[in-house]
Short mmCIF file of C-alpha atoms and ligand atoms in Angstrom, two decimals:
data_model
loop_
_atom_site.label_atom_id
_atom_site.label_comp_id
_atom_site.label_asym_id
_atom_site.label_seq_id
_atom_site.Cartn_x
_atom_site.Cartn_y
_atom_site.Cartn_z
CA UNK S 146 17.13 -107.17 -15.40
CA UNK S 147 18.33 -103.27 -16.00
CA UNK S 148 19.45 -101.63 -12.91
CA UNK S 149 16.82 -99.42 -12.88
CA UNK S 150 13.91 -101.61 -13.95
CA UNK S 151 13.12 -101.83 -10.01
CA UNK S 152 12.18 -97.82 -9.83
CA UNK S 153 9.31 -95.60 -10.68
CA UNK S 154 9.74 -94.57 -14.13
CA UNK S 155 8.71 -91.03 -13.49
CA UNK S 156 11.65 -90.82 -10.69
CA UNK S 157 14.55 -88.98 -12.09
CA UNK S 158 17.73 -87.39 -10.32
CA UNK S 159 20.95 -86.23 -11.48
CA UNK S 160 22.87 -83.41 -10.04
CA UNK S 161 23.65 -81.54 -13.25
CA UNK S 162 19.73 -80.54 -13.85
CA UNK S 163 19.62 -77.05 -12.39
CA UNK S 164 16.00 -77.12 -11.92
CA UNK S 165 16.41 -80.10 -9.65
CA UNK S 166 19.39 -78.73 -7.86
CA UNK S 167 17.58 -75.51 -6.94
CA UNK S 168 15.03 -77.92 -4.89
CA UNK S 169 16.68 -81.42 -4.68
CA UNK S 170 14.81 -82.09 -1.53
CA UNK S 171 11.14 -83.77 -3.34
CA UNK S 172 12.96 -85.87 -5.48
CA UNK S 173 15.77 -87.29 -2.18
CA UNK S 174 12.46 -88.17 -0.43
CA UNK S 175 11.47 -90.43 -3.43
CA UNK S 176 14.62 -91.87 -3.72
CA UNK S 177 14.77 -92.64 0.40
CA UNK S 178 11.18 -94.23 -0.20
CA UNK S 179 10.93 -95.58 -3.46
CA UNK S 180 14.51 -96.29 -4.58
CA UNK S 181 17.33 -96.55 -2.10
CA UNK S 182 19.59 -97.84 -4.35
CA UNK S 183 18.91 -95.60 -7.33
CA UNK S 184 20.36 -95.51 -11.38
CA UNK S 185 20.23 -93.15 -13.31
CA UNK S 186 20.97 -94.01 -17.21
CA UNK S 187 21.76 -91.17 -18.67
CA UNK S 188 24.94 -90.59 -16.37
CA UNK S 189 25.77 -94.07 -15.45
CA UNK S 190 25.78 -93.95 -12.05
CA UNK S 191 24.46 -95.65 -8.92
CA UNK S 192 23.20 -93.18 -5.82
CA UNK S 193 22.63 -94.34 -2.19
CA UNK S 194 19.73 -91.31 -0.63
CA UNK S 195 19.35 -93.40 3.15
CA UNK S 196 21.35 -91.85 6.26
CA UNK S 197 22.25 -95.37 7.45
CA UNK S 198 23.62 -96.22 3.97
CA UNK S 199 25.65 -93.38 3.22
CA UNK S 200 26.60 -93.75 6.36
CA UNK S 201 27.88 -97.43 6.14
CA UNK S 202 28.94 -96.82 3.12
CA UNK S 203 31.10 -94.04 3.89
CA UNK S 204 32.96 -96.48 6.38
CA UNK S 205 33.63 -99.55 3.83
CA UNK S 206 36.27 -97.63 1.75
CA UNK S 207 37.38 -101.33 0.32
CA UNK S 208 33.86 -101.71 -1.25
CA UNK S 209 34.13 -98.08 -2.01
CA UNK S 210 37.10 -96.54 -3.24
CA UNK S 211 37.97 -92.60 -3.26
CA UNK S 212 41.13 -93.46 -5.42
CA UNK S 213 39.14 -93.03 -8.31
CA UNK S 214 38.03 -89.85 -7.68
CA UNK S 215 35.11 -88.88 -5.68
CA UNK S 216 33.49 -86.10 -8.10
CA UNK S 217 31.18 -88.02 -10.38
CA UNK S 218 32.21 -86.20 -13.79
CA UNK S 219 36.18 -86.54 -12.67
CA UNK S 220 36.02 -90.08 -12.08
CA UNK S 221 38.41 -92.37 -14.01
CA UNK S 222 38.72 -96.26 -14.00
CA UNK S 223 42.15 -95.80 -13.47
CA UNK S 224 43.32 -96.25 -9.79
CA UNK S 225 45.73 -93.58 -8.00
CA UNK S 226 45.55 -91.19 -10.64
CA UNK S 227 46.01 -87.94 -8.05
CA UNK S 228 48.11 -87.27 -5.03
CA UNK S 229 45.24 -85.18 -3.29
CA UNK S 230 44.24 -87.67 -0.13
CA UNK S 231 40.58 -86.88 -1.01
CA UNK S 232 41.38 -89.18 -3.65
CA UNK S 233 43.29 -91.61 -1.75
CA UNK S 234 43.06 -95.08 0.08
CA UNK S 235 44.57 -96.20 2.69
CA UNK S 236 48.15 -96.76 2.88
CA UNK S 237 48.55 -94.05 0.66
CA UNK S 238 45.62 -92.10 2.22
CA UNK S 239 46.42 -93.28 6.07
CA UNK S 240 50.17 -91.89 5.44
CA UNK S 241 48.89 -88.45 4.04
CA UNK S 242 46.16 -88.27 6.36
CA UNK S 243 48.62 -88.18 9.51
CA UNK S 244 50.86 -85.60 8.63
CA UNK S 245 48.37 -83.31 8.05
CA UNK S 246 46.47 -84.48 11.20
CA UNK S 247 49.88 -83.37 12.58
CA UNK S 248 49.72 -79.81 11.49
CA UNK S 249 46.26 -78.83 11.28
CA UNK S 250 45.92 -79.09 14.87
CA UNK S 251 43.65 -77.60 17.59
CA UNK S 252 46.22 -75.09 18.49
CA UNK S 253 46.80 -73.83 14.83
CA UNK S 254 42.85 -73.62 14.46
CA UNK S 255 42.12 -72.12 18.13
CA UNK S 256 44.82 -69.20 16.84
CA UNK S 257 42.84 -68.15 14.10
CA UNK S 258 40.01 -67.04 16.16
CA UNK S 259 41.12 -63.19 16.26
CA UNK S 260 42.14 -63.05 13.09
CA UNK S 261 38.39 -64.37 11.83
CA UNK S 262 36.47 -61.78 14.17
CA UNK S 263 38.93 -58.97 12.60
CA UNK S 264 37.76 -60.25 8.71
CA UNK S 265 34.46 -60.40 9.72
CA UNK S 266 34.67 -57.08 11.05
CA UNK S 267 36.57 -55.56 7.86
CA UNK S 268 34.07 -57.07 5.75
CA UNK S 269 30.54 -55.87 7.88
CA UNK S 270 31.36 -53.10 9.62
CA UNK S 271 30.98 -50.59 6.28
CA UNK S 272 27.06 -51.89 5.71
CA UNK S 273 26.21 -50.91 9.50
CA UNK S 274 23.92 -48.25 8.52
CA UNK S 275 23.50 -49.29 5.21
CA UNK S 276 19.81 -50.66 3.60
CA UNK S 277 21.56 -54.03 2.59
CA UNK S 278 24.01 -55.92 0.83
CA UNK S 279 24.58 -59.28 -0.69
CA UNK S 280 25.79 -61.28 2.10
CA UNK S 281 27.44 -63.94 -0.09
CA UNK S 282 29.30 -61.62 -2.28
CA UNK S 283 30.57 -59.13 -0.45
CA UNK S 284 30.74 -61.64 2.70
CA UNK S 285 30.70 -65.26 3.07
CA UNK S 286 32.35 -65.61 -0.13
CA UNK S 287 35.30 -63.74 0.74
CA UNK S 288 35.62 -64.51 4.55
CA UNK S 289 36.76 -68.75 3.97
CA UNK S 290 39.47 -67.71 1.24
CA UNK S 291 41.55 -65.57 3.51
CA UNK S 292 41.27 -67.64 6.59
CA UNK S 293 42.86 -70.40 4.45
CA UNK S 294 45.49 -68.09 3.55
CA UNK S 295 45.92 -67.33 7.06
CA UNK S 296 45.79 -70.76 8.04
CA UNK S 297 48.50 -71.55 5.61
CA UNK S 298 50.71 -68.69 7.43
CA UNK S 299 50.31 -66.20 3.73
CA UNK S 300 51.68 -62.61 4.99
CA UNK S 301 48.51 -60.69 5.89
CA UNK S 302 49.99 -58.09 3.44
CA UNK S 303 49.36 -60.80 0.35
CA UNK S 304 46.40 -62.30 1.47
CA UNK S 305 43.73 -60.20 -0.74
CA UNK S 306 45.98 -60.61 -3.54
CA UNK S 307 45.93 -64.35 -3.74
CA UNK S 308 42.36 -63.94 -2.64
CA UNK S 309 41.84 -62.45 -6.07
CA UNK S 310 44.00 -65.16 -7.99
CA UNK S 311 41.91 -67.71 -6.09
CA UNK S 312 38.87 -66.25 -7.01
CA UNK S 313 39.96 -65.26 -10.94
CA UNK S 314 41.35 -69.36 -11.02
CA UNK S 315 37.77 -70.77 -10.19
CA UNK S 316 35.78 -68.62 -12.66
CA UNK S 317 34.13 -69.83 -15.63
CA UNK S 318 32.36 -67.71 -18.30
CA UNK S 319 28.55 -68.39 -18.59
CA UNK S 320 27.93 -71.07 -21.14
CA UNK S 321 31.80 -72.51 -20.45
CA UNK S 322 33.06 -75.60 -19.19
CA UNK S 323 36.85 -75.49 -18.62
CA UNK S 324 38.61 -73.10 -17.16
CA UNK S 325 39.05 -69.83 -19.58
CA UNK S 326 42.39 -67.58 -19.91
CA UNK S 327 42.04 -65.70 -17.29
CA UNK S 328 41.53 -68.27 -15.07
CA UNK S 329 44.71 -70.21 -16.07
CA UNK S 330 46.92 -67.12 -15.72
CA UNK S 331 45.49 -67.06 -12.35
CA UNK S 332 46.61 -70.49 -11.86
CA UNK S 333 50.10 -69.29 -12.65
CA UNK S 334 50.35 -66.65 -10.45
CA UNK S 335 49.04 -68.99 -7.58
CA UNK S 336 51.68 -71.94 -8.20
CA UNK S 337 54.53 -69.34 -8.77
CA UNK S 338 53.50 -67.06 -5.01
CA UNK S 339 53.27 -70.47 -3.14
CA UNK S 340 56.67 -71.40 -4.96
CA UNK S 341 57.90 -68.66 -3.33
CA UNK S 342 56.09 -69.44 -0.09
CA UNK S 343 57.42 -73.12 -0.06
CA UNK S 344 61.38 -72.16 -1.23
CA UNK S 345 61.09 -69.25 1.87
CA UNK S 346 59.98 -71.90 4.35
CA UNK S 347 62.80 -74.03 3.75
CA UNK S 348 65.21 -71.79 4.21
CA UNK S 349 63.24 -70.09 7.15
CA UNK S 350 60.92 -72.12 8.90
CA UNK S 351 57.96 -70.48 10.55
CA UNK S 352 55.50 -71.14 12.97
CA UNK S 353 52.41 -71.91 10.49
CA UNK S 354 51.36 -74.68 8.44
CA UNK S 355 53.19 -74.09 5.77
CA UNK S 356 56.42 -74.76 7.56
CA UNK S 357 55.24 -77.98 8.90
CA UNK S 358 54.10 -79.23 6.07
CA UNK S 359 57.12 -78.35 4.03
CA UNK S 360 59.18 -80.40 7.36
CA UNK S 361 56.96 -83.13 7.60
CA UNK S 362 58.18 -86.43 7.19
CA UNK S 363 55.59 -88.80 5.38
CA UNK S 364 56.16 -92.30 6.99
CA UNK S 365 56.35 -94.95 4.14
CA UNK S 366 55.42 -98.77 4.44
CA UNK S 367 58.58 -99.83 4.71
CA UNK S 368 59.81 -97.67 7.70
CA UNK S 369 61.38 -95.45 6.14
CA UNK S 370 60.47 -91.54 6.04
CA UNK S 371 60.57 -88.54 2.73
CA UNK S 372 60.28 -85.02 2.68
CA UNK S 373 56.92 -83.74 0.57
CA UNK S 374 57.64 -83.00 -3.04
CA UNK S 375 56.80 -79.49 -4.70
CA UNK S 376 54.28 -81.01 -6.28
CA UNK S 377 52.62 -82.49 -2.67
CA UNK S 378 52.55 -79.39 -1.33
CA UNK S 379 51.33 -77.48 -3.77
CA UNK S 380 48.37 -80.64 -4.20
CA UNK S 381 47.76 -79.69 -0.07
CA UNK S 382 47.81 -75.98 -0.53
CA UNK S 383 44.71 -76.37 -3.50
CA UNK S 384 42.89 -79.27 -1.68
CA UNK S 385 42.57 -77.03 1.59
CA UNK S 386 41.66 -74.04 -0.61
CA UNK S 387 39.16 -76.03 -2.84
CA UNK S 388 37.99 -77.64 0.37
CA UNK S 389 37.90 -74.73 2.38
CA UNK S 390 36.33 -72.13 0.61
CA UNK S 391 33.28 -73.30 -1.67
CA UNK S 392 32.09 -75.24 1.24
CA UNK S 393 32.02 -72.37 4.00
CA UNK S 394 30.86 -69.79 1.58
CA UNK S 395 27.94 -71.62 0.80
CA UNK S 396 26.92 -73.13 4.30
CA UNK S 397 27.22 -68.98 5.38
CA UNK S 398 24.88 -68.35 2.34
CA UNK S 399 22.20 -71.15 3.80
CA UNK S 400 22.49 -69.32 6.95
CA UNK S 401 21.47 -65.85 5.78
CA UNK S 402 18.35 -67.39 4.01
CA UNK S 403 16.83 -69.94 6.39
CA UNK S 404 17.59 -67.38 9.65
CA UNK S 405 16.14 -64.48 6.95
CA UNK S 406 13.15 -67.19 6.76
CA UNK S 407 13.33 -68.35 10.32
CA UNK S 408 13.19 -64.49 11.99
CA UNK S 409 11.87 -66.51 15.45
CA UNK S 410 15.00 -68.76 15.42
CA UNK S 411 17.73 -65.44 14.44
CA UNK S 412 15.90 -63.74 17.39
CA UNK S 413 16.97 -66.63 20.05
CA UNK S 414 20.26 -66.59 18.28
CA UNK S 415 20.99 -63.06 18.95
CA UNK S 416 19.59 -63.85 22.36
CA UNK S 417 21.84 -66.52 23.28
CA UNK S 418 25.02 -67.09 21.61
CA UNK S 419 24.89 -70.35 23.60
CA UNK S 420 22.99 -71.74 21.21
CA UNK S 421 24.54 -71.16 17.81
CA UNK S 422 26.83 -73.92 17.95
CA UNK S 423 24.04 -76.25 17.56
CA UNK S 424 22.66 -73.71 15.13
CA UNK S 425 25.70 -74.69 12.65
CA UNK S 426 24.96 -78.20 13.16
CA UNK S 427 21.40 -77.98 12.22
CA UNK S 428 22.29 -75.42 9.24
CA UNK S 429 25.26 -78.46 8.00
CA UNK S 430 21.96 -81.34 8.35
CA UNK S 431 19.69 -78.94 6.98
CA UNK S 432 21.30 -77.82 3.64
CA UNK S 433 24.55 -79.85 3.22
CA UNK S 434 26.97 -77.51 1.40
CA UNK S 435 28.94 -80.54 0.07
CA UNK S 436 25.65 -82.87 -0.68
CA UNK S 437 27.47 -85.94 -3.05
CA UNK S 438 30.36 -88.00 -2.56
CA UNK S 439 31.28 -90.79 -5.47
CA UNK S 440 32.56 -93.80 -5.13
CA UNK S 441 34.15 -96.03 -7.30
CA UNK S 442 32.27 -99.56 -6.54
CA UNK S 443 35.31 -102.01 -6.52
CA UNK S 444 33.12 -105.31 -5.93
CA UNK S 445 30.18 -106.52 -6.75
CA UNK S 446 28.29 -105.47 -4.09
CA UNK S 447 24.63 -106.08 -3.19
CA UNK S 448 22.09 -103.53 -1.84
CA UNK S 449 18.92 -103.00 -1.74
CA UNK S 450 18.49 -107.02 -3.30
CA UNK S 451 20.69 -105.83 -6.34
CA UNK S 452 23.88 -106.41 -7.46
CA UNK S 453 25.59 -103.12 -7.91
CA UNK S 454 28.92 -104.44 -10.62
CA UNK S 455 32.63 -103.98 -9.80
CA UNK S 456 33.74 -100.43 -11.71
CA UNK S 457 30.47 -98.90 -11.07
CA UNK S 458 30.23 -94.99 -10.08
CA UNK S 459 27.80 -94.55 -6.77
CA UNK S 460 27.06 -90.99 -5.59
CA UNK S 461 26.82 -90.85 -1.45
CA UNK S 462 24.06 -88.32 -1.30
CA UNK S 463 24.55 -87.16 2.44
CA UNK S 464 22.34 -83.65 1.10
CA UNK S 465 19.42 -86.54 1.27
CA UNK S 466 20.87 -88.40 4.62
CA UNK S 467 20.47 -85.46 6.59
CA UNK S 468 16.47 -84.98 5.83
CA UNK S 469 15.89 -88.75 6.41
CA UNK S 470 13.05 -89.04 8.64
CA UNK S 471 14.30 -92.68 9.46
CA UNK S 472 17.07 -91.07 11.70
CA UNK S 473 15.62 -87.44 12.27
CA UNK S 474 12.50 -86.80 13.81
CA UNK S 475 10.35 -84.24 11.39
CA UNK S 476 13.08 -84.06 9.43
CA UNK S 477 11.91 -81.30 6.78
CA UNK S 478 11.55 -78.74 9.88
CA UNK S 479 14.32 -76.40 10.55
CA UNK S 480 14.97 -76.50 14.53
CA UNK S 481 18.41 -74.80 15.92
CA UNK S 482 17.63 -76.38 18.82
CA UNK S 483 17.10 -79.91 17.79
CA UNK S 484 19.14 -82.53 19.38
CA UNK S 485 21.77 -84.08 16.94
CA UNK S 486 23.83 -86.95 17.43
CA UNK S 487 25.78 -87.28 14.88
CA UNK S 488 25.15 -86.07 10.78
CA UNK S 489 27.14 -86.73 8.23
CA UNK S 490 27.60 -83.67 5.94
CA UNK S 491 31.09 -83.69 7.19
CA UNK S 492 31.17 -87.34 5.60
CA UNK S 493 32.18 -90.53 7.52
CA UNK S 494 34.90 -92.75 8.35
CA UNK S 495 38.11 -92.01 6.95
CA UNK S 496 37.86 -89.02 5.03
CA UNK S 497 35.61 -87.63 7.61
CA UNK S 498 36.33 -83.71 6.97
CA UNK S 499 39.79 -82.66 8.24
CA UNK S 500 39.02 -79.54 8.46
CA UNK S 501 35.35 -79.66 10.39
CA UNK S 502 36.29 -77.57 13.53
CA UNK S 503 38.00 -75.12 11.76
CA UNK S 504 34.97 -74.43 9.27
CA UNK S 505 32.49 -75.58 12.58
CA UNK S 506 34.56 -72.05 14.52
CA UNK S 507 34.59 -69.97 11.28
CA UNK S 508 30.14 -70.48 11.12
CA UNK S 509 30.26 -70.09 14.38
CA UNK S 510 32.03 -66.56 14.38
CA UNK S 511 30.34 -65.04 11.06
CA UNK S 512 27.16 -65.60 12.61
CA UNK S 513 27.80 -64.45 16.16
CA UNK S 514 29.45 -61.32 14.24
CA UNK S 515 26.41 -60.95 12.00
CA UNK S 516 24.08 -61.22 14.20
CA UNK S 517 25.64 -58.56 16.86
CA UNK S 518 25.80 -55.57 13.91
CA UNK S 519 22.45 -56.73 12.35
CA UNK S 520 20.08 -58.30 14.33
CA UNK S 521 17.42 -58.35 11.54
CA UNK S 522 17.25 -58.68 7.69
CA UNK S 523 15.69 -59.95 4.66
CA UNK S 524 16.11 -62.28 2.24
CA UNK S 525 14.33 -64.21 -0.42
CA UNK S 526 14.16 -67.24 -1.80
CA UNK S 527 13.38 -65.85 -5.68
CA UNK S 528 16.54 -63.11 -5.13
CA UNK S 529 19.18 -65.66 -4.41
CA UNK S 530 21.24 -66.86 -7.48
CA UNK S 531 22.73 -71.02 -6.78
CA UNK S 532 26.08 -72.04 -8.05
CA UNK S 533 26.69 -75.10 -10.46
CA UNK S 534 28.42 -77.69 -9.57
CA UNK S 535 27.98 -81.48 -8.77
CA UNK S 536 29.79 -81.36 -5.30
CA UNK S 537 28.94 -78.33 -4.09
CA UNK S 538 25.12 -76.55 -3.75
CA UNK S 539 24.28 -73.17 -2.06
CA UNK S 540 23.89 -69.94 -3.14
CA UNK S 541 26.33 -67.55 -4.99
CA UNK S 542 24.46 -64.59 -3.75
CA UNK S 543 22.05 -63.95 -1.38
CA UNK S 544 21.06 -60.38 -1.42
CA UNK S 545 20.12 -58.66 1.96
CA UNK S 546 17.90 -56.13 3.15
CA UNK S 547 18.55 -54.66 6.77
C1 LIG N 170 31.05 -76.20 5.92
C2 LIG N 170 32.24 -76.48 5.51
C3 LIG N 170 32.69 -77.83 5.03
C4 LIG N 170 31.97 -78.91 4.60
C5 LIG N 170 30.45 -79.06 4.51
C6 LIG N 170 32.92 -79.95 4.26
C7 LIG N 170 32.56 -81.21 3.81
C8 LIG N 170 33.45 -82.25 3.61
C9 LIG N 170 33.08 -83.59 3.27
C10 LIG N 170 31.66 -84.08 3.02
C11 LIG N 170 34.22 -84.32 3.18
C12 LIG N 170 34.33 -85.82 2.88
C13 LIG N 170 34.68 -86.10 1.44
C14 LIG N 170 34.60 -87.56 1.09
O1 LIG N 170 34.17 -88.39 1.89
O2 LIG N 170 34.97 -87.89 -0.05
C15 LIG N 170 35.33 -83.42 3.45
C16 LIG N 170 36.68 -83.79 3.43
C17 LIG N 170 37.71 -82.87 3.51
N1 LIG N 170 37.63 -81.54 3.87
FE1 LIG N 170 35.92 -80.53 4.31
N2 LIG N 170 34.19 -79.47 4.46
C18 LIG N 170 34.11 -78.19 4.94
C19 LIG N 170 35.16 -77.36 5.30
C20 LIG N 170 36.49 -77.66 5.16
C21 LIG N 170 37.59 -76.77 5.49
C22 LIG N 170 37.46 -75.38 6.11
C23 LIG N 170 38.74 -77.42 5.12
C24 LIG N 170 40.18 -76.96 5.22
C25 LIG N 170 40.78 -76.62 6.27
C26 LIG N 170 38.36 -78.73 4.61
C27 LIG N 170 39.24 -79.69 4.17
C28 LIG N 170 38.88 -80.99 3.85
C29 LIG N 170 39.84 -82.00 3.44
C30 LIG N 170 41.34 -81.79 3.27
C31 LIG N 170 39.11 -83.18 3.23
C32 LIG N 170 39.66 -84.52 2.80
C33 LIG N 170 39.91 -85.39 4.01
C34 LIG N 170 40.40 -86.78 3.65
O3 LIG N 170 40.39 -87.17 2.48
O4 LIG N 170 40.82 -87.48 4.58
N3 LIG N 170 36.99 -78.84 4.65
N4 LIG N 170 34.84 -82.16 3.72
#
């Protein structure tokens, strides 16, 4: 039997159809109901939609393996083939894992607070007055880039500079796949600054990130300890920027539609500031900014009554876990007040996000700031534009009217 002879044949997902990304919630519900363990053909590639799948899943990192990659168009049979931990397993993954558990820590986070609300004032406080803005662009786009930078300890002075690398580095031309000129000369001026960065921390430690990281000892097998390599750190400084930035821009872009759609819900917000904490939680459920996670299947494995084969690609869809009515009550309705236990648009088990509270404080702050200079706005569902990718959905812009 086919792997998908066991599903409708009118069911079809994949996450490169930009009609079904814009709306990806129809289809999930099919999947949940009709296929748990869905294939699709064309793309060769297995996709669990259930929250208690994903989430068991997400725990059984022997079955399935991150050191393949865990973006479905990156993936590669062979094993290892990055030093990024998002694409490790344990050892190598456990040893990475705790040195940066050792420097990201609550203290180095709490810090940053400040230095948010002063961004988030920079960046609002010249459309007080205004008749709108696009919240994404000029906003929630820029915001996550230089709190990484400041999290990293980058001079305030040089922040909007690399800002502007970062950005230039992750565009692509309409109609392009790889990244064009401009964006590799970016590249280059990003690897040479945090050079520079790295070489000044050795000689002159500091009290940020950066200076731990560059004295961390990684603890090897044997007992033994190393120093980071160039190359390590520099793999660290673009996994917390790639991590960090696409992900909070778009989970602020969710937020300024569904509280633009929600105007009852905004008004408690502004009301009670208590209460947007478990706003961010239900925005993450609601609209998970970072909605697929492959796995490399390294076993045959069954589920769902079928044998998934050893070397097969799955996609985690934790986008469709969150709006599973089999572990959320009414599951489709947006409720900032709703009671949640756990979700798992963070992802689970051992690569559970490293940098959740950080990006849980920065939501947190843009929409407390938001919401005391503008109380009210509009948005639309027809104005917004989406962004491409397979790993990460949300809007690019989100135009405002106050
Ligand atoms: C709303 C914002 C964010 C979302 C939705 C998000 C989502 C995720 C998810 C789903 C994973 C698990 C990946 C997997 O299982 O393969 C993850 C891992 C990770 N995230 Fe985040 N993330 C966010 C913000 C951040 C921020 C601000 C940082 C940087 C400080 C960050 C750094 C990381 C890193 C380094 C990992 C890899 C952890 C590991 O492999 O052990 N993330 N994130």
């Amino acid at each position: 039997m086919k792997p998908n002879d066991m599903q409708p044949d009118d069911l079809y997902y994949d996450p490169y159809d930009y009609a079904i990304d814009a709306d990806p919630h129809p289809v999930w519900r099919r999947m949940r109901d009709e296929a748990p363990l869905y294939y699709n053909r064309e793309y060769d590639f297995y996709a669990l939609s259930r929250y208690r799948d994903v989430y068991d899943a997400s725990l059984d990192h022997q079955t399935f393996s991150s050191a393949h990659g865990t973006v479905l168009e990156l993936m590669s049979r062979k094993h290892d083939f990055s030093t990024m931990m998002i694409w490790l397993d344990p050892p190598d993954h456990t040893q990475l894992r705790k040195l940066v558990g050792r420097t990201l820590t609550v203290r180095r986070v709490a810090e940053l607070e400040p230095r948010i609300r002063s961004l988030c004032a920079e960046y609002l406080d010249p459309f007080v007055g205004s008749a709108g803005f696009d919240y994404v662009e000029e906003f929630a786009a820029r915001l996550p880039v230089m709190v990484i930078g400041s999290l990293l300890g980058v001079p305030v002075e040089d922040q909007e500079t690399v800002r502007g690398w970062t950005d230039q580095s992750l565009h692509v031309e309409p109609g392009e796949t790889q990244s064009n000129k401009g964006a590799l000369e970016a590249w280059g001026h990003l690897r040479g600054y945090f050079q520079e960065q790295i070489d000044q921390r050795r000689r002159d430690p500091r009290d940020d990130l950066m200076s731990d990281l560059v004295a961390s000892e990684l603890e090897l097998e044997d007992g033994s300890t190393r120093r980071l390599t160039d190359d390590e750190l520099h793999g660290f400084v673009n996994l917390l920027s790639s991590a960090g930035n696409e992900t909070v821009a778009r989970l602020l872009g969710w937020t300024a539609l569904l509280l633009s759609e929600h105007p009852e819900q905004r008004e408690q917000l502004a009301a009670d500031a208590a209460l947007i904490p478990g706003a961010v939680e239900e925005l993450l459920r609601y609209e998970a900014p970072s909605p697929i996670q492959a796995r490399y299947v390294t076993r045959d494995v069954e589920l769902h009554g079928q044998i998934v084969p050893e070397g097969s690609k799955i996609a985690l869809l934790n986008g469709s876990a969150g709006r599973d009515e089999r572990e959320f009550t009414d599951a489709d309705r947006f409720d900032i007040t709703r009671p949640i236990d756990s979700h798992v648009s963070f992802g689970y088990g051992l690569h559970f996000c490293i940098g959740a509270s950080l990006a849980r404080m920065e939501a947190r702050l843009a929409i407390e700031e938001t919401l005391a200079r503008f109380p009210r706005w509009e948005a639309s569902r027809e104005k917004i534009e989406m962004v491409h990718t397979s790993t990460v959905r949300g809007p690019s812009s989100v135009p405002i009217l106050l």
